[in-house]
Amino acid sequence: MTDTHHTICRACHAGCGVLVELDNGEPVAVKGDPDDPLFKGFCCIKGQNFHKTRSSPKRLLHSQKRQADGSYRTIPVAQAMDEIADKITALIGKQGPRTLATYSGTMAANASAANGAMSSAWLKATGSRMGFNSNTIDQPGKMVAAALHGHWMAPSNNFAEADVLLLVGANPLVSMSGGVPHSNPGRTLTDALNAGLTLIVIDPRRSETARRARLHLQSKPGEDIPLLAAIVHTIINEQLFDNAFVAEEVDGLATLSDAVAPFSPHKVAERVGLDAADIETAARLFAGSSKGVVTAGTGPNMSGNTTLLEYLVLSLNTLCGRWQRAGERVHEPATLGQPTLAKAQAIAPYPDYAYDFGERIRVRNLSNTAAGLPTAALADEILKPGEGQVKALISHGGNPVAAWPDQLKTIDAMRALELLVQIDVTMSATAKMADYVIAVKHPLETPGTSLAQEYLSGYAVGFGATAAYAHYTPAIVSPPAGSDLIEDWEFFYGLAQRMNLQLTFKPISFNGTVRVPGHKLDMHKPPSSDELLDMLTEGSRIPLAQVRQARGGRLYPDPAVYVLPKDPDCTARLDIGNAQMMQDLADQLEQTPRQNNLAMRMVCRRQINVLNSTGMDIPSQSHGKTYNPAYMHSKDIDALGLHTGQTVVIRSARASIRGIVAKDDNLRRGLVSMTHCWGGRPEEDEDYVNIGANTGRLSSVDSDYEKYTGMPRMSNIPVQVLPLA
Ligand SMILES: Nc1nc2c(c(=O)[nH]1)N[C@H]1C(S)=C(S)[C@@H](COP(=O)(O)OP(=O)(O)OC[C@H]3O[C@@H](n4cnc5c(=O)[nH]c(N)nc54)[C@H](O)[C@@H]3O)O[C@H]1N2
Ligand SMILES: Nc1nc2c(c(=O)[nH]1)N[C@H]1C(S)=C(S)[C@@H](COP(=O)(O)OP(=O)(O)OC[C@H]3O[C@@H](n4cnc5c(=O)[nH]c(N)nc54)[C@H](O)[C@@H]3O)O[C@H]1N2
Ligand code: SF4
Ligand SMILES: [Mo]
C-alpha cells in the first residue's frame, strides 16, 4: 500500500516542503510538492535522496563505544549517557567547566530547532562558556561587521521587490544560500530576471549563477575588498547614493569617502583583474536601481578579512538606503519565531561586543566574537597544556575532521582529547575518532518546523525566510525496528538529568525580537519533542497549533506586519566609517607579494549533490563520482603539462593533497577550484579515487588568519600543482 505525506526536507538548511511516499510504511521516494506555495514543486537531488540516508547500510542504528583496540562496539544509549555524564563530571571537578567544549555544526538544529536550543541550555547549565559553532569557519564577518555598523530595525529590501542584486562570491543556484531565496532559487531567479531584475555577480568562476548575470565581474580571488572599495568610491564620487537616508540615519560618510579615495576603479583595475569601466558599470547599475541588495557568500569571506569585507557590504547597502522604511509591509515577518518588531530606525553599533570580549582564547590573542568563539582556534585550545585546557568535546551535527581548516592539527587535537563524543547518523570522519558515537534519529523520524529558516533571517542581509511561510511536520516514520536511537536534544537532556542540572530552555532571539525568559524544564519527566517546539514558538504571530493543522507548508500573511515609524526620541545612527575598519582598509593598500613557487590559487566551490561532508556515500546522489575533482582552466592544464584525469599533488605552504585534474573553462586562469569536506585522514590518502581529498588540509590556522575572528584563509590559498611522481 502506498501513501503520500507532506514533510520538510531537512537534508539542508533550505527546508523545502516536499512529499514523501511510503510503501508499506517504508519511505520509497521524496519529491517536490507542487502545492507548496513557496517551494512550488522544487526538490533538489539531495532531497530526492533524503530517505536513502535513512535506509543506507552506513546509517547507525545503535550508539558506539570505542574499544581499547580502536574498534567500535554497540552500547545502549542510556549506558553511554551514564558513562559520558560521569566522565564530564569528573573532568569538571578536576579542571573546572572550561575543560568542556561543544561544537555545533551545520546539522545541529536542522532536524529540529529543539536540538540546538537544548545543547545551549545544557552547556550553560554546566558552567562552561566554551560553545563553538561552524559560523566562525564560514562567514563570521557578517555578525562582527554588523556589530560595528549597527542594525536597521526593519528588513532590507526583499528579493520580490528588488530591481538589482549584487552577489559577491555566492552561488545560490547551487548552495540555496544567500542572495536568491532558498526556496526554488532557479525558478525564482528566472521569474525575477524576466520581470527585469539586474543581476551582477563577482566571482572568479563563471558560476551557475554568474552565467545568468547581466554583468559578471570575473575578478581575481581575494581582491573583493579593493573591488568593493572601488564600487563605493564610484558611488560616492558620482553622488549616486541615497542622500536623504544617509543624512538622516548614518554617520561616517566623510570618513568612508576619504578611506576609499585611493581605491578608484582605475587604480584597482589591474590588481583585481578587471577593466575599470566594468567596475564603474557595476557601481552605476547597483546604485542606479531603487531597490535591491548586495550579499556576499563564502568565497570572499574565506579569502581573508571577512570582517572588513562584510563591513563594506553593509556600508554599500546603507549608502544606497536598501532598508525598509516606515509604512512598508514586511514580507517576511517572523511566523513561528519570536515576533518581529519592525521600526524604521537604527540600533546603534555595539563595538564592545564585536570581538575581543567575553571568554578569552589562550592562543593568538583571540576571544569571543559576535559570531561566537573562533572554531579555528579550538584545536589549539585542546592541544595547548595549562590551566583551562579543553579535554572534552561534544560535537553534534558537525564533522570537525572533515570540515575544520588545518585538518592535520584537527586530527592531533581529536587524538589529544580525553573525551570526544560525536552525535551523528553515520560513522563520519569524526565519529571514527570518537570515544562515543551517539546514534540519533533521522529527521523523517522526528517532528520539525520551518523555524530554522526564520532563524537564518537574523544572520545577514539576503538570507533566510523571504515570505510569511510556515511548515510543521510530524515524524513520518518510526525508527527502524530493533534500533536504539534518540533525538539530539534527548542526549543533552539525558546528560543534564544524570549531572543533576536544571535546564532553562529558550528560543533564539535576535535584535528587534522580543526576548523571553525561557522555560525551566521538569528534570524528572522529559518533555516530548512537540512540547519543546511549543515552547520555542510560544507567543508566535501564528500559533504552532494552527500550523500543525495544515497539510504541508502555507503562507500566513495575516496579521500583516508594517514597519513602524522611528521613535521620536531615537538618536541611534548606523556607522559606515568605523575607525578600525578604515584603518584595515588603508592597510589593504599594501599588497602581499606573490610567491612564484606557489603561483596557483586554490578556491572553494560547492556542488549541488552533496552538503559539506554528507551525501557522498549515497550512490544515486553521488552518481558514482566518488571524489572531488581539481578543476582548472584547460589552458592552465596545458601550460602545466597536465591532462584531464591525471593525478596531481596540490601543495600549499602548510600541507599537500592529491587531486584528479578536471577541465573547467568557466574558471579564471591560475585557479584550482575544489569542493571541501571530501577525503579522510592521512592514512586513507592512497584511496583518493574513492574518497577524494580534503582541501581543509591546505589551510593553516596559525599563519594566515583574520585577527578578529581567527578565521583562516580557506579560499584563494597559494598552491603549487605538480604531477604525482
Ligand atoms: N549543495 C550544497 N549546498 C550548500 C552547501 C553544500 O556543501 N552543498 N553548503 C552550505 C553551506 S555550509 C554554506 S555556508 C553555503 C555557502 O553558499 P555560497 O556562499 O553560495 O557558497 P558556494 O556555492 O561555494 O559559492 C561560493 C562562490 O565563491 C567563489 N569564490 C571563491 N573564492 C572567491 C573569492 O575570493 N572572491 C569571490 N568573489 N568569489 C570567490 C566560488 O567560485 C563560488 O562560486 O552553502 C550551503 N549550501
Ligand atoms: N576548505 C574548506 N573548508 C570548509 C568550507 C569550505 O568551503 N572550504 N566550508 C566551511 C563551512 S561554510 C561550514 S558551515 C563548515 C561545515 O562544517 P560542519 O558543520 O562541521 O560539517 P558538516 O559536514 O556539515 O557536518 C554535518 C555532520 O552532521 C551529521 N548529520 C547528518 N544528519 C544529522 C542529524 O540529523 N543529526 C545529527 N546530529 N547529525 C547529522 C553528518 O553525518 C556530519 O557528520 O565547513 C567549513 N569548512
Ligand atoms: S534544497 Fe534540496 S536538500 Fe535542501 S531542503 Fe530543499 S530539497 Fe532538501
Ligand atoms: Mo557553511
mmCIF file of N, CA and C in Angstrom, residues 14 457 674:
data_model
loop_
_atom_site.group_PDB
_atom_site.id
_atom_site.type_symbol
_atom_site.label_atom_id
_atom_site.label_comp_id
_atom_site.label_asym_id
_atom_site.label_seq_id
_atom_site.Cartn_x
_atom_site.Cartn_y
_atom_site.Cartn_z
ATOM 1 N N ALA A 14 17.639 24.621 3.637
ATOM 2 C CA ALA A 14 16.566 25.275 2.880
ATOM 3 C C ALA A 14 15.181 24.835 3.349
ATOM 4 N N SER A 457 17.178 34.324 8.939
ATOM 5 C CA SER A 457 16.936 35.726 8.565
ATOM 6 C C SER A 457 17.719 36.675 9.455
ATOM 7 N N MET A 674 38.073 23.457 -5.985
ATOM 8 C CA MET A 674 37.751 22.127 -5.434
ATOM 9 C C MET A 674 36.740 22.249 -4.306
#
